[in-house]
């Protein structure tokens, strides 16, 4: 579960299904539209703005305005509870 801010300033919670350094796939039934800007509060890196790329059937894909840096990506995943394997 991940907190984020809608374009109108309301705060909501989504379920993060998948995350990469460039964006994420989330489950949210709130009716986001392509082009909408949202703001996530991610562990380790904090505030991250993202643009809605697509939204269909309660799933939404967003692209971060700034890519998560390599030094922060694995620590962010671990803080979200994802099991990562050492290199």
PDB file of C-alpha atoms in Angstrom:
ATOM      1  CA  UNK A   1       0.000   0.000   0.000  1.00  0.00           C
ATOM      2  CA  UNK A   2       1.329   3.353  -1.041  1.00  0.00           C
ATOM      3  CA  UNK A   3       0.136   6.871  -0.225  1.00  0.00           C
ATOM      4  CA  UNK A   4      -0.219   9.359  -3.056  1.00  0.00           C
ATOM      5  CA  UNK A   5      -1.797  12.722  -3.846  1.00  0.00           C
ATOM      6  CA  UNK A   6      -4.376  13.127  -6.616  1.00  0.00           C
ATOM      7  CA  UNK A   7      -4.294  16.048  -9.076  1.00  0.00           C
ATOM      8  CA  UNK A   8      -6.942  17.855  -6.973  1.00  0.00           C
ATOM      9  CA  UNK A   9      -4.797  17.606  -3.812  1.00  0.00           C
ATOM     10  CA  UNK A  10      -6.721  14.816  -2.074  1.00  0.00           C
ATOM     11  CA  UNK A  11      -4.618  12.105  -0.472  1.00  0.00           C
ATOM     12  CA  UNK A  12      -5.354   8.467  -1.300  1.00  0.00           C
ATOM     13  CA  UNK A  13      -3.840   5.022  -0.910  1.00  0.00           C
ATOM     14  CA  UNK A  14      -3.159   2.652  -3.790  1.00  0.00           C
ATOM     15  CA  UNK A  15      -1.817  -0.869  -4.008  1.00  0.00           C
ATOM     16  CA  UNK A  16       1.525  -0.997  -5.778  1.00  0.00           C
ATOM     17  CA  UNK A  17       1.551  -4.053  -8.045  1.00  0.00           C
ATOM     18  CA  UNK A  18       4.928  -3.515  -9.691  1.00  0.00           C
ATOM     19  CA  UNK A  19       7.605  -0.823  -9.540  1.00  0.00           C
ATOM     20  CA  UNK A  20      10.609  -0.024 -11.690  1.00  0.00           C
ATOM     21  CA  UNK A  21      13.081   2.840 -11.666  1.00  0.00           C
ATOM     22  CA  UNK A  22      10.912   4.607 -14.263  1.00  0.00           C
ATOM     23  CA  UNK A  23       7.389   4.108 -12.924  1.00  0.00           C
ATOM     24  CA  UNK A  24       4.876   1.803 -11.357  1.00  0.00           C
ATOM     25  CA  UNK A  25       1.709  -0.177 -11.886  1.00  0.00           C
ATOM     26  CA  UNK A  26      -0.922   0.405  -9.231  1.00  0.00           C
ATOM     27  CA  UNK A  27      -4.397  -0.725  -8.347  1.00  0.00           C
ATOM     28  CA  UNK A  28      -6.700   2.234  -7.705  1.00  0.00           C
ATOM     29  CA  UNK A  29     -10.388   2.576  -8.488  1.00  0.00           C
ATOM     30  CA  UNK A  30     -10.493   6.367  -8.338  1.00  0.00           C
ATOM     31  CA  UNK A  31     -10.727   7.109 -12.057  1.00  0.00           C
ATOM     32  CA  UNK A  32      -7.384   8.571 -13.054  1.00  0.00           C
ATOM     33  CA  UNK A  33      -6.935   9.741 -16.649  1.00  0.00           C
ATOM     34  CA  UNK A  34      -3.878   9.698 -18.927  1.00  0.00           C
ATOM     35  CA  UNK A  35      -1.945  12.918 -18.436  1.00  0.00           C
ATOM     36  CA  UNK A  36      -2.959  13.353 -14.773  1.00  0.00           C
ATOM     37  CA  UNK A  37      -0.066  14.206 -12.449  1.00  0.00           C
ATOM     38  CA  UNK A  38       0.107  12.448  -9.085  1.00  0.00           C
ATOM     39  CA  UNK A  39       2.637  12.563  -6.254  1.00  0.00           C
ATOM     40  CA  UNK A  40       3.802   9.475  -4.376  1.00  0.00           C
ATOM     41  CA  UNK A  41       5.522   9.293  -0.999  1.00  0.00           C
ATOM     42  CA  UNK A  42       8.007   6.483  -1.424  1.00  0.00           C
ATOM     43  CA  UNK A  43      10.209   5.062   1.322  1.00  0.00           C
ATOM     44  CA  UNK A  44      13.887   6.071   1.172  1.00  0.00           C
ATOM     45  CA  UNK A  45      13.456   8.663  -1.623  1.00  0.00           C
ATOM     46  CA  UNK A  46      10.356  10.518  -0.432  1.00  0.00           C
ATOM     47  CA  UNK A  47       8.235  12.597  -2.807  1.00  0.00           C
ATOM     48  CA  UNK A  48       8.148  11.459  -6.431  1.00  0.00           C
ATOM     49  CA  UNK A  49       5.923  13.048  -9.094  1.00  0.00           C
ATOM     50  CA  UNK A  50       4.483  10.832 -11.808  1.00  0.00           C
ATOM     51  CA  UNK A  51       2.317  11.153 -14.919  1.00  0.00           C
ATOM     52  CA  UNK A  52      -0.534   8.737 -15.600  1.00  0.00           C
ATOM     53  CA  UNK A  53       0.226   6.929 -18.868  1.00  0.00           C
ATOM     54  CA  UNK A  54      -2.812   4.631 -18.932  1.00  0.00           C
ATOM     55  CA  UNK A  55      -5.690   3.570 -16.678  1.00  0.00           C
ATOM     56  CA  UNK A  56      -8.089   0.696 -17.269  1.00  0.00           C
ATOM     57  CA  UNK A  57     -10.242  -1.502 -15.040  1.00  0.00           C
ATOM     58  CA  UNK A  58      -8.857  -0.214 -11.742  1.00  0.00           C
ATOM     59  CA  UNK A  59      -5.212  -0.549 -12.786  1.00  0.00           C
ATOM     60  CA  UNK A  60      -3.077   2.448 -13.650  1.00  0.00           C
ATOM     61  CA  UNK A  61       0.414   2.781 -15.085  1.00  0.00           C
ATOM     62  CA  UNK A  62       2.442   5.871 -14.225  1.00  0.00           C
ATOM     63  CA  UNK A  63       5.837   7.159 -15.313  1.00  0.00           C
ATOM     64  CA  UNK A  64       7.983   9.003 -12.766  1.00  0.00           C
ATOM     65  CA  UNK A  65       9.025  12.512 -13.769  1.00  0.00           C
ATOM     66  CA  UNK A  66      12.518  11.632 -12.482  1.00  0.00           C
ATOM     67  CA  UNK A  67      13.940   8.103 -12.597  1.00  0.00           C
ATOM     68  CA  UNK A  68      14.825   6.483  -9.271  1.00  0.00           C
ATOM     69  CA  UNK A  69      18.614   6.447  -9.086  1.00  0.00           C
ATOM     70  CA  UNK A  70      20.469   3.135  -8.993  1.00  0.00           C
ATOM     71  CA  UNK A  71      21.763   3.841  -5.475  1.00  0.00           C
ATOM     72  CA  UNK A  72      18.191   4.258  -4.128  1.00  0.00           C
ATOM     73  CA  UNK A  73      16.309   1.628  -6.136  1.00  0.00           C
ATOM     74  CA  UNK A  74      17.121  -1.542  -4.140  1.00  0.00           C
ATOM     75  CA  UNK A  75      16.853   0.206  -0.737  1.00  0.00           C
ATOM     76  CA  UNK A  76      13.418   1.522  -1.806  1.00  0.00           C
ATOM     77  CA  UNK A  77      12.277  -1.966  -2.832  1.00  0.00           C
ATOM     78  CA  UNK A  78      13.487  -3.448   0.457  1.00  0.00           C
ATOM     79  CA  UNK A  79      11.715  -0.705   2.442  1.00  0.00           C
ATOM     80  CA  UNK A  80       8.506  -1.599   0.567  1.00  0.00           C
ATOM     81  CA  UNK A  81       8.876  -5.208   1.703  1.00  0.00           C
ATOM     82  CA  UNK A  82      10.121  -6.663  -1.575  1.00  0.00           C
ATOM     83  CA  UNK A  83      12.601  -9.501  -1.181  1.00  0.00           C
ATOM     84  CA  UNK A  84      15.655  -8.738  -3.268  1.00  0.00           C
ATOM     85  CA  UNK A  85      18.538 -11.024  -4.067  1.00  0.00           C
ATOM     86  CA  UNK A  86      22.124  -9.868  -3.573  1.00  0.00           C
ATOM     87  CA  UNK A  87      24.077  -9.238  -6.783  1.00  0.00           C
TER      88      UNK A  87
END
